[in-house]
Tab-separated table of C-alpha atoms and ligand atoms in Angstrom:
chain	number	residue	atom	x	y	z
D	1	MET	CA	-0.027	-0.266	0.161
D	2	LYS	CA	1.174	3.443	-0.837
D	3	LYS	CA	1.407	5.972	1.911
D	4	ILE	CA	-0.121	9.228	1.724
D	5	ALA	CA	2.638	12.163	1.445
D	6	MET	CA	2.710	14.993	3.818
D	7	THR	CA	4.825	18.476	2.962
D	8	THR	CA	4.641	20.353	5.588
D	9	PRO	CA	5.157	18.790	9.334
D	10	LEU	CA	2.658	18.745	12.316
D	11	VAL	CA	4.151	19.867	15.420
D	12	GLU	CA	4.090	16.821	17.939
D	13	MET	CA	4.171	17.708	21.544
D	14	ASP	CA	4.473	14.194	23.272
D	15	GLY	CA	3.215	14.061	26.810
D	16	ASP	CA	2.525	11.979	30.163
D	17	GLU	CA	1.276	8.841	31.789
D	18	MET	CA	-1.674	6.707	30.279
D	19	THR	CA	-1.543	9.408	27.402
D	20	ARG	CA	1.570	8.999	26.396
D	21	ILE	CA	1.181	4.909	25.875
D	22	ILE	CA	-1.821	6.031	23.684
D	23	TRP	CA	0.307	8.139	22.298
D	24	GLN	CA	2.445	6.021	21.104
D	25	LEU	CA	-0.132	3.518	19.846
D	26	ILE	CA	-2.313	5.660	17.827
D	27	LYS	CA	1.523	5.928	16.012
D	28	ASP	CA	2.498	2.575	15.275
D	29	GLU	CA	-1.058	0.899	14.569
D	30	LEU	CA	-3.184	4.177	12.847
D	31	LEU	CA	-0.561	6.582	11.103
D	32	HIS	CA	2.831	5.090	10.287
D	33	PRO	CA	0.856	2.075	8.558
D	34	PHE	CA	-1.202	4.432	6.313
D	35	ILE	CA	0.843	7.574	5.881
D	36	ASP	CA	4.935	8.684	5.421
D	37	LEU	CA	4.345	10.872	8.553
D	38	LYS	CA	6.164	14.637	9.199
D	39	THR	CA	6.199	16.076	12.571
D	40	GLU	CA	8.737	18.015	14.384
D	41	TYR	CA	8.837	16.325	17.808
D	42	TYR	CA	8.942	17.949	21.598
D	43	ASP	CA	9.069	15.873	24.229
D	44	LEU	CA	6.270	17.772	26.430
D	45	GLY	CA	6.743	14.573	29.206
D	46	LEU	CA	7.158	16.320	32.314
D	47	GLU	CA	10.504	14.798	33.204
D	48	HIS	CA	11.738	16.142	29.917
D	49	ARG	CA	10.415	19.800	30.569
D	50	ASN	CA	12.064	19.504	33.685
D	51	GLU	CA	15.266	18.665	32.169
D	52	THR	CA	15.052	21.610	29.655
D	53	ASP	CA	13.668	24.198	32.573
D	54	ASP	CA	10.778	24.749	30.640
D	55	ARG	CA	12.665	25.609	27.301
D	56	VAL	CA	10.593	22.560	25.074
D	57	THR	CA	7.457	24.092	25.962
D	58	ILE	CA	8.045	27.447	25.081
D	59	GLU	CA	9.824	26.097	21.605
D	60	ALA	CA	7.033	23.833	20.952
D	61	ALA	CA	4.663	26.972	20.969
D	62	GLU	CA	7.314	29.441	18.655
D	63	ALA	CA	7.045	26.145	16.395
D	64	THR	CA	3.395	25.823	16.298
D	65	LYS	CA	3.141	29.792	15.386
D	66	ARG	CA	5.702	29.052	12.727
D	67	LEU	CA	3.799	25.578	11.078
D	68	GLY	CA	0.962	26.651	11.999
D	69	VAL	CA	-0.656	23.205	12.997
D	70	ALA	CA	-0.210	21.273	16.118
D	71	VAL	CA	-1.146	18.070	17.870
D	72	LYS	CA	-0.518	17.813	21.747
D	73	CYS	CA	-0.810	15.046	23.907
D	74	ALA	CA	-2.055	15.383	27.377
D	75	THR	CA	0.477	16.793	30.109
D	76	ILE	CA	0.966	17.006	33.871
D	77	THR	CA	0.472	20.288	35.661
D	78	PRO	CA	2.904	20.048	38.250
D	79	ASN	CA	1.452	20.256	41.815
D	80	ALA	CA	3.505	19.560	45.564
D	81	ALA	CA	3.140	16.205	44.441
D	82	ARG	CA	4.399	16.045	41.488
D	83	VAL	CA	7.251	17.951	42.904
D	84	ASP	CA	8.439	15.430	44.530
D	85	GLU	CA	6.865	12.118	42.499
D	86	TYR	CA	9.507	13.419	39.834
D	87	HIS	CA	12.354	15.316	41.809
D	88	LEU	CA	11.123	18.473	40.245
D	89	LYS	CA	13.152	21.338	39.649
D	90	LYS	CA	10.790	23.496	40.534
D	91	MET	CA	6.699	23.571	40.359
D	92	TRP	CA	6.112	24.356	36.261
D	93	LYS	CA	3.583	26.375	35.006
D	94	SER	CA	0.714	24.324	33.275
D	95	PRO	CA	2.517	24.084	29.225
D	96	ASN	CA	-1.830	24.315	28.382
D	97	GLY	CA	-1.399	27.836	29.890
D	98	THR	CA	2.171	28.474	28.663
D	99	ILE	CA	1.333	27.614	24.681
D	100	ARG	CA	-2.662	29.353	25.189
D	101	ALA	CA	-0.283	32.028	26.336
D	102	ALA	CA	2.120	32.400	23.103
D	103	LEU	CA	-0.609	31.781	20.752
D	104	ASP	CA	-2.933	34.079	22.651
D	105	GLY	CA	-5.786	31.894	21.848
D	106	THR	CA	-9.314	30.477	22.038
D	107	VAL	CA	-10.397	27.142	23.649
D	108	PHE	CA	-13.442	25.882	21.309
D	109	ARG	CA	-14.360	22.151	22.437
D	110	THR	CA	-16.514	20.181	20.918
D	111	PRO	CA	-18.251	16.834	22.206
D	112	ILE	CA	-17.684	13.414	19.927
D	113	GLN	CA	-21.471	12.208	18.984
D	114	VAL	CA	-21.926	8.511	18.167
D	115	ALA	CA	-24.914	6.304	18.056
D	116	GLY	CA	-25.089	4.766	21.561
D	117	ILE	CA	-24.071	7.383	23.596
D	118	GLU	CA	-26.703	9.510	23.534
D	119	PRO	CA	-27.550	13.127	24.773
D	120	CYS	CA	-29.303	13.940	27.653
D	121	VAL	CA	-30.947	16.671	25.974
D	122	ARG	CA	-32.995	14.744	23.360
D	123	ASN	CA	-33.124	17.325	20.615
D	124	TRP	CA	-29.624	17.722	20.582
D	125	LYS	CA	-28.742	16.456	17.100
D	126	LYS	CA	-25.109	17.920	16.513
D	127	PRO	CA	-22.317	18.939	18.709
D	128	ILE	CA	-22.403	22.242	20.451
D	129	THR	CA	-18.852	23.758	20.541
D	130	ILE	CA	-18.414	26.199	23.170
D	131	ALA	CA	-15.721	28.632	22.452
D	132	ARG	CA	-14.341	30.410	25.744
D	133	HIS	CA	-12.481	33.165	26.538
D	134	ALA	CA	-9.657	32.303	28.518
D	135	TYR	CA	-8.213	35.990	30.472
D	136	GLY	CA	-9.473	37.977	32.723
D	137	ASP	CA	-13.143	38.753	34.820
D	138	VAL	CA	-13.468	36.810	38.040
D	139	TYR	CA	-10.037	34.787	36.913
D	140	LYS	CA	-8.131	37.532	37.514
D	141	ASN	CA	-10.135	39.039	40.107
D	142	THR	CA	-9.391	41.544	43.406
D	143	GLU	CA	-11.023	40.716	46.115
D	144	ILE	CA	-11.478	42.865	50.013
D	145	ARG	CA	-13.651	41.494	52.983
D	146	VAL	CA	-15.152	44.585	53.957
D	147	SER	CA	-15.002	44.355	58.069
D	148	GLY	CA	-17.534	46.860	58.796
D	149	PRO	CA	-19.083	50.600	57.732
D	150	GLY	CA	-17.095	52.523	55.501
D	151	LYS	CA	-16.900	53.306	51.603
D	152	VAL	CA	-15.090	51.528	48.555
D	153	GLU	CA	-14.461	53.253	45.479
D	154	LEU	CA	-13.214	51.851	42.119
D	155	VAL	CA	-10.207	54.433	41.205
D	156	TYR	CA	-8.568	54.802	37.861
D	157	THR	CA	-5.128	56.498	37.825
D	158	LYS	CA	-4.484	57.608	34.295
D	159	ALA	CA	-0.749	57.656	33.328
D	160	ASP	CA	-1.006	61.789	33.532
D	161	GLY	CA	-1.420	61.532	37.346
D	162	SER	CA	-5.997	62.316	36.839
D	163	GLU	CA	-7.879	60.118	38.700
D	164	VAL	CA	-11.691	58.489	37.612
D	165	ARG	CA	-13.175	57.650	40.423
D	166	GLU	CA	-16.947	55.946	41.182
D	167	LEU	CA	-18.752	54.597	44.532
D	168	ILE	CA	-18.942	51.072	45.044
D	169	HIS	CA	-21.193	50.873	47.877
D	170	ASP	CA	-21.063	52.636	50.973
D	171	PHE	CA	-21.440	50.299	53.377
D	172	ASP	CA	-23.108	50.351	57.009
D	173	GLY	CA	-22.100	47.096	57.891
D	174	ALA	CA	-19.532	43.966	56.807
D	175	GLY	CA	-19.564	42.606	53.421
D	176	VAL	CA	-17.805	41.841	50.338
D	177	VAL	CA	-16.100	43.572	47.823
D	178	GLN	CA	-14.536	42.217	44.199
D	179	GLY	CA	-12.741	43.997	41.419
D	180	ILE	CA	-12.367	42.654	37.733
D	181	HIS	CA	-10.624	43.703	34.422
D	182	ASN	CA	-10.600	42.724	31.373
D	183	THR	CA	-8.586	44.485	27.967
D	184	ASP	CA	-9.820	45.242	24.950
D	185	ALA	CA	-6.410	43.606	23.141
D	186	SER	CA	-7.957	40.751	24.670
D	187	ILE	CA	-11.239	40.526	23.557
D	188	GLU	CA	-10.494	41.654	20.267
D	189	SER	CA	-8.065	38.488	19.729
D	190	PHE	CA	-11.371	36.356	21.278
D	191	ALA	CA	-13.420	37.839	19.166
D	192	ARG	CA	-11.210	37.343	16.124
D	193	SER	CA	-10.514	34.035	16.865
D	194	CYS	CA	-14.041	33.000	17.501
D	195	PHE	CA	-15.158	33.877	13.916
D	196	GLU	CA	-11.903	32.733	12.222
D	197	TYR	CA	-13.156	29.722	13.538
D	198	ALA	CA	-16.712	29.525	12.567
D	199	LEU	CA	-15.451	30.576	9.135
D	200	SER	CA	-13.560	27.016	9.259
D	201	THR	CA	-15.690	25.177	10.544
D	202	LYS	CA	-18.521	26.935	8.466
D	203	GLN	CA	-21.011	26.990	11.599
D	204	ASP	CA	-23.018	30.065	12.537
D	205	ILE	CA	-21.353	31.319	16.428
D	206	TRP	CA	-23.814	32.659	18.769
D	207	PHE	CA	-22.116	35.668	21.290
D	208	ALA	CA	-24.067	35.985	24.815
D	209	THR	CA	-23.141	38.527	27.793
D	210	LYS	CA	-25.534	40.637	30.648
D	211	ASP	CA	-24.745	44.065	29.180
D	212	THR	CA	-28.282	44.568	30.043
D	213	ILE	CA	-27.185	44.719	33.665
D	214	SER	CA	-23.441	45.380	33.029
D	215	LYS	CA	-23.989	48.163	30.711
D	216	ILE	CA	-20.205	48.854	30.850
D	217	TYR	CA	-18.491	45.741	30.788
D	218	ASP	CA	-20.408	43.434	29.527
D	219	HIS	CA	-20.916	46.113	26.950
D	220	ARG	CA	-17.788	46.556	25.564
D	221	PHE	CA	-17.848	42.802	24.676
D	222	LYS	CA	-21.375	42.974	22.568
D	223	ASP	CA	-19.170	46.676	20.961
D	224	ILE	CA	-16.154	44.564	19.614
D	225	PHE	CA	-17.691	42.000	18.982
D	226	GLN	CA	-20.131	44.078	16.562
D	227	ASP	CA	-17.357	46.091	15.295
D	228	ILE	CA	-14.833	43.465	14.608
D	229	TYR	CA	-17.844	41.448	12.508
D	230	ASP	CA	-18.593	44.411	10.711
D	231	ARG	CA	-15.437	45.948	9.671
D	232	GLU	CA	-13.874	42.725	8.784
D	233	TYR	CA	-15.627	39.328	8.203
D	234	ALA	CA	-19.156	40.109	7.621
D	235	PRO	CA	-19.143	39.497	3.879
D	236	ARG	CA	-16.882	36.551	4.385
D	237	PHE	CA	-19.736	35.419	6.282
D	238	ASP	CA	-22.324	36.064	3.836
D	239	GLU	CA	-20.200	33.852	1.098
D	240	ALA	CA	-20.014	31.043	3.535
D	241	GLY	CA	-23.642	31.229	4.385
D	242	ILE	CA	-23.356	31.705	8.243
D	243	GLU	CA	-24.502	33.919	10.685
D	244	TYR	CA	-22.980	35.606	13.820
D	245	PHE	CA	-25.753	36.795	16.377
D	246	TYR	CA	-25.615	38.524	19.464
D	247	THR	CA	-27.821	37.428	21.945
D	248	LEU	CA	-28.258	38.338	26.105
D	249	ILE	CA	-26.805	35.599	28.308
D	250	ASP	CA	-30.442	34.185	29.175
D	251	ASP	CA	-31.797	33.924	26.220
D	252	ALA	CA	-29.012	31.945	24.955
D	253	VAL	CA	-28.730	29.063	27.778
D	254	ALA	CA	-33.236	29.087	27.146
D	255	ARG	CA	-32.433	28.229	22.975
D	256	VAL	CA	-29.433	26.305	23.492
D	257	MET	CA	-31.442	23.855	25.729
D	258	LYS	CA	-33.952	23.839	22.197
D	259	ALA	CA	-31.573	24.196	19.606
D	260	GLU	CA	-30.471	20.978	17.615
D	261	GLY	CA	-26.956	21.553	18.199
D	262	GLY	CA	-24.456	22.345	14.942
D	263	PHE	CA	-23.237	25.615	16.030
D	264	ILE	CA	-20.612	27.549	18.239
D	265	TRP	CA	-21.400	29.446	21.490
D	266	ALA	CA	-19.037	31.718	22.267
D	267	CYS	CA	-18.528	32.069	26.571
D	268	LYS	CA	-16.780	34.888	28.614
D	269	ASN	CA	-14.454	33.448	31.029
D	270	TYR	CA	-17.108	32.053	33.768
D	271	ASP	CA	-19.734	31.321	31.401
D	272	GLY	CA	-17.134	28.890	29.285
D	273	ASP	CA	-16.104	27.682	31.969
D	274	VAL	CA	-19.668	26.777	33.850
D	275	MET	CA	-20.925	25.601	30.739
D	276	SER	CA	-18.502	23.804	28.747
D	277	ASP	CA	-18.672	20.962	31.579
D	278	MET	CA	-22.663	21.173	31.906
D	279	VAL	CA	-21.862	20.670	27.694
D	280	SER	CA	-19.947	18.035	27.914
D	281	SER	CA	-21.863	15.593	30.486
D	282	ALA	CA	-25.033	16.059	28.660
D	283	PHE	CA	-23.509	14.620	25.720
D	284	GLY	CA	-21.939	12.034	27.545
D	285	SER	CA	-18.022	12.088	28.342
D	286	LEU	CA	-15.199	13.905	28.784
D	287	ALA	CA	-13.443	11.584	27.258
D	288	MET	CA	-15.529	12.264	24.412
D	289	MET	CA	-14.538	15.725	23.996
D	290	THR	CA	-12.035	17.227	21.340
D	291	SER	CA	-10.426	20.506	22.328
D	292	VAL	CA	-8.866	22.998	19.474
D	293	LEU	CA	-6.673	26.412	20.675
D	294	VAL	CA	-7.453	28.979	17.634
D	295	SER	CA	-5.043	31.585	17.369
D	296	PRO	CA	-6.360	34.915	15.938
D	297	SER	CA	-4.151	34.504	13.505
D	298	GLY	CA	-5.387	31.201	12.121
D	299	VAL	CA	-2.429	28.756	14.184
D	300	TYR	CA	-4.411	26.071	15.263
D	301	GLU	CA	-3.233	23.207	18.704
D	302	TYR	CA	-5.959	20.492	19.017
D	303	GLU	CA	-5.500	17.943	22.314
D	304	ALA	CA	-7.979	15.898	23.942
D	305	ALA	CA	-10.175	17.562	26.771
D	306	HIS	CA	-9.207	15.195	29.240
D	307	GLY	CA	-6.097	14.563	31.766
D	308	THR	CA	-3.508	11.957	31.314
D	309	VAL	CA	-5.401	9.494	33.270
D	310	GLN	CA	-3.055	9.086	36.037
D	311	ARG	CA	-5.667	6.122	38.145
D	312	HIS	CA	-5.116	3.927	34.826
D	313	TYR	CA	-1.733	4.509	34.483
D	314	TYR	CA	-0.525	3.174	37.624
D	315	LYS	CA	-2.163	0.563	36.956
D	316	HIS	CA	-0.807	0.070	33.577
D	317	LEU	CA	2.648	0.108	35.883
D	318	LYS	CA	1.785	-2.473	37.847
D	319	GLY	CA	0.985	-4.734	34.983
D	320	GLU	CA	-3.120	-4.633	35.318
D	321	GLU	CA	-4.685	-4.394	32.171
D	322	THR	CA	-6.472	-0.886	31.078
D	323	SER	CA	-9.190	0.025	28.537
D	324	THR	CA	-8.702	4.062	28.531
D	325	ASN	CA	-10.604	6.195	25.797
D	326	SER	CA	-8.073	7.001	23.251
D	327	VAL	CA	-10.737	8.640	21.081
D	328	ALA	CA	-10.592	12.502	21.734
D	329	THR	CA	-6.805	11.581	21.861
D	330	ILE	CA	-6.870	10.355	18.129
D	331	PHE	CA	-9.502	12.777	17.365
D	332	ALA	CA	-7.017	15.430	18.300
D	333	TRP	CA	-4.655	13.968	15.552
D	334	THR	CA	-7.273	13.742	12.584
D	335	GLY	CA	-8.091	17.141	13.311
D	336	ALA	CA	-4.636	18.401	12.858
D	337	LEU	CA	-3.933	15.992	9.992
D	338	ARG	CA	-7.091	17.375	8.256
D	339	LYS	CA	-6.194	21.235	8.886
D	340	ARG	CA	-2.777	20.524	7.802
D	341	GLY	CA	-4.276	19.138	4.452
D	342	GLU	CA	-6.256	21.791	3.955
D	343	LEU	CA	-3.705	24.230	4.343
D	344	ASP	CA	-1.474	22.161	1.530
D	345	ASN	CA	-3.878	21.440	-0.464
D	346	LEU	CA	-3.664	17.457	0.142
D	347	PRO	CA	-6.821	16.446	-0.104
D	348	GLU	CA	-5.608	12.416	0.902
D	349	LEU	CA	-4.591	13.791	3.786
D	350	ALA	CA	-7.856	15.223	4.891
D	351	GLU	CA	-9.609	12.256	3.423
D	352	PHE	CA	-7.476	9.750	5.633
D	353	ALA	CA	-8.566	11.558	8.680
D	354	ASP	CA	-12.049	11.256	7.723
D	355	ARG	CA	-11.303	8.076	7.440
D	356	LEU	CA	-9.891	7.194	10.874
D	357	GLU	CA	-12.699	9.421	12.421
D	358	HIS	CA	-15.303	6.970	10.631
D	359	ALA	CA	-13.417	3.737	11.829
D	360	THR	CA	-13.185	4.919	15.250
D	361	LEU	CA	-16.608	5.444	15.672
D	362	ALA	CA	-17.726	2.654	13.770
D	363	THR	CA	-15.714	0.434	16.327
D	364	ILE	CA	-17.543	1.887	18.641
D	365	GLU	CA	-20.973	1.531	16.908
D	366	SER	CA	-20.507	-1.914	16.376
D	367	GLY	CA	-20.601	-2.704	20.418
D	368	GLU	CA	-16.746	-2.595	20.732
D	369	MET	CA	-15.204	0.279	22.979
D	370	THR	CA	-13.677	1.425	26.473
D	371	GLY	CA	-14.504	0.572	29.340
D	372	ASP	CA	-16.143	4.356	30.618
D	373	LEU	CA	-18.629	3.997	27.109
D	374	ALA	CA	-19.332	0.515	27.778
D	375	ARG	CA	-20.771	1.864	31.025
D	376	ILE	CA	-23.179	4.265	29.473
D	377	THR	CA	-23.652	3.256	25.794
D	378	THR	CA	-27.666	2.124	25.067
D	379	LEU	CA	-25.988	-0.312	22.570
D	380	PRO	CA	-27.255	-4.053	23.876
D	381	ASN	CA	-24.154	-6.602	24.974
D	382	PRO	CA	-21.146	-4.106	24.911
D	383	LYS	CA	-17.945	-5.212	24.935
D	384	THR	CA	-15.276	-3.758	26.898
D	385	LEU	CA	-11.871	-3.857	24.863
D	386	SER	CA	-8.863	-3.137	26.385
D	387	THR	CA	-6.459	-0.090	25.758
D	388	LYS	CA	-4.695	-1.830	23.064
D	389	ASP	CA	-7.423	-3.452	21.496
D	390	PHE	CA	-9.681	-0.630	21.147
D	391	ILE	CA	-6.761	0.626	18.762
D	392	LEU	CA	-5.924	-2.219	17.397
D	393	SER	CA	-10.046	-3.611	16.123
D	394	ILE	CA	-9.937	0.725	14.834
D	395	ALA	CA	-6.647	-0.051	12.856
D	396	GLN	CA	-8.295	-3.473	11.447
D	397	ARG	CA	-11.127	-1.451	9.998
D	398	LEU	CA	-9.436	1.260	8.560
D	399	LYS	CA	-7.073	-1.516	6.729
J	1	LIG	P1	-8.036	13.142	33.757
J	1	LIG	O1	-6.638	12.695	33.708
J	1	LIG	O2	-8.792	13.675	33.150
J	1	LIG	O3	-8.402	11.627	34.559
J	1	LIG	C1	-10.193	11.957	35.671
J	1	LIG	C2	-10.685	10.575	35.504
J	1	LIG	O4	-11.416	10.505	34.178
J	1	LIG	C3	-10.184	9.332	34.921
J	1	LIG	O5	-9.064	8.693	36.202
J	1	LIG	C4	-11.115	8.487	34.645
J	1	LIG	O6	-11.841	8.016	35.625
J	1	LIG	C5	-11.932	9.766	33.501
J	1	LIG	N1	-11.137	9.625	32.506
J	1	LIG	C6	-10.689	10.669	31.637
J	1	LIG	N2	-10.068	10.532	30.255
J	1	LIG	C7	-10.389	9.258	30.258
J	1	LIG	C8	-10.194	8.133	29.480
J	1	LIG	N3	-9.545	9.115	27.997
J	1	LIG	N4	-10.920	6.995	29.492
J	1	LIG	C9	-11.204	6.380	30.408
J	1	LIG	N5	-11.595	7.201	31.616
J	1	LIG	C10	-11.231	8.874	31.404
J	1	LIG	O7	-7.689	14.314	35.235
J	1	LIG	P2	-6.773	13.777	36.369
J	1	LIG	O8	-6.818	12.452	36.868
J	1	LIG	O9	-7.696	14.496	37.549
J	1	LIG	O10	-5.406	14.522	35.824
J	1	LIG	C11	-4.347	14.122	35.557
J	1	LIG	C12	-3.199	14.190	35.332
J	1	LIG	O11	-3.433	15.200	33.770
J	1	LIG	C13	-3.209	15.784	36.155
J	1	LIG	O12	-2.170	15.759	36.681
J	1	LIG	C14	-3.489	16.813	35.510
J	1	LIG	O13	-2.777	18.143	35.863
J	1	LIG	C15	-3.425	16.635	33.618
J	1	LIG	N6	-4.249	16.920	33.142
J	1	LIG	C16	-4.001	17.905	32.002
J	1	LIG	C17	-4.786	18.671	30.956
J	1	LIG	C18	-4.325	18.673	29.598
J	1	LIG	O14	-3.149	18.375	29.055
J	1	LIG	N7	-5.175	19.423	28.787
J	1	LIG	C19	-6.653	18.339	31.553
J	1	LIG	C20	-6.531	18.059	32.543
J	1	LIG	C21	-5.999	17.366	33.701
J	1	LIG	P3	-11.628	6.661	36.356
J	1	LIG	O15	-10.483	6.257	36.623
J	1	LIG	O16	-13.129	6.351	36.817
J	1	LIG	O17	-12.081	5.185	35.060
J	2	LIG	MG1	-15.251	24.155	34.633
């Protein structure tokens, strides 16, 4: 069989624990036999991040800017326990945080739908993608516990020294107060990432805030989105046959429950945090959720939404059999290969991505799946396969 050729390499970011095992299996069984795989390899496994003082993460992010498309394995974000476990020089930052900061991107999360894993919401027929703004608001807040009577004010000291003051509250007893912010630059790149992603996936995009109550803060988000849409995107949306519309967050929540899916829902940071958990669990499972970071300049980084599945890895290390779901990691690869195929005008590569996704879903639909899905499927008599056998079964179908 002739292997499919690639022209530009993908940026490949390897990772940790169970997902690192899955990563290698996917390459050996599902990619190398069919593609002349070209990647620029970066080992983001925790040991190598520690050896390189985390320079490898920055280099991988720089390579992504240069080459345009990356695929990333789940990685450990170190905490105190990991510092001991891996004898780390320091508690390195979250690689996803580092990459997001370098690419200035927005994260899009989409459930992978398959017959036999049914959404709780009956009328959801197509996936709903959540686009979450990943900067500011309550995630970068400043808070004060007010101990008793007194005045709290917002003070903006301009560069020239002049001041703008607004009374927050004149307390006559104890209470709490919170200051939050965002920047036009961050909101603008959020808006551009959303519009670019809508165009690239040919889906409508909704955006919603609470601008009726937050007449300056949330209103700024609404205005920036509208302004960028009108100036830069309206004709391209018309041409693509897709729509942008803004509505109040309450209205969006109500509409989402009645919709059939197939659109992108752009959310402010807090709304995106909360709503993506709701949407992913209502669709079935975190192990069936793709995630892509899109920068406003049109650079893409694909990954699974779940972590390194530590509990399964420790079982694997003890020599016990595991049944870890590789679907989201497979779809990270297919997402990246398809995008590379589109950008490099290699229809065969994009078609291969389609076929691999199809073979993966057909395997589940035939009743062969990993334990997490076997527990929730509506299919009769599901067969639970091990981590490796599930991937081998997909490979069989692909051949
Ligand atoms: P996790 O890896 O998402 O796993 C949590 C639990 O969810 C697992 O124990 C398992 O449940 C289930 N699960 C998740 N993915 C699964 C899959 N593919 N197949 C089957 N079951 C799956 O989260 P964690 O164990 O809390 O975190 C482990 C490490 O991942 C942490 O060090 C964290 O820093 C890192 N992390 C990385 C990323 C990323 O790189 N994007 C994201 C999140 C977390 P059962 O044990 O009940 O089977
Ligand atoms: Mg959350």
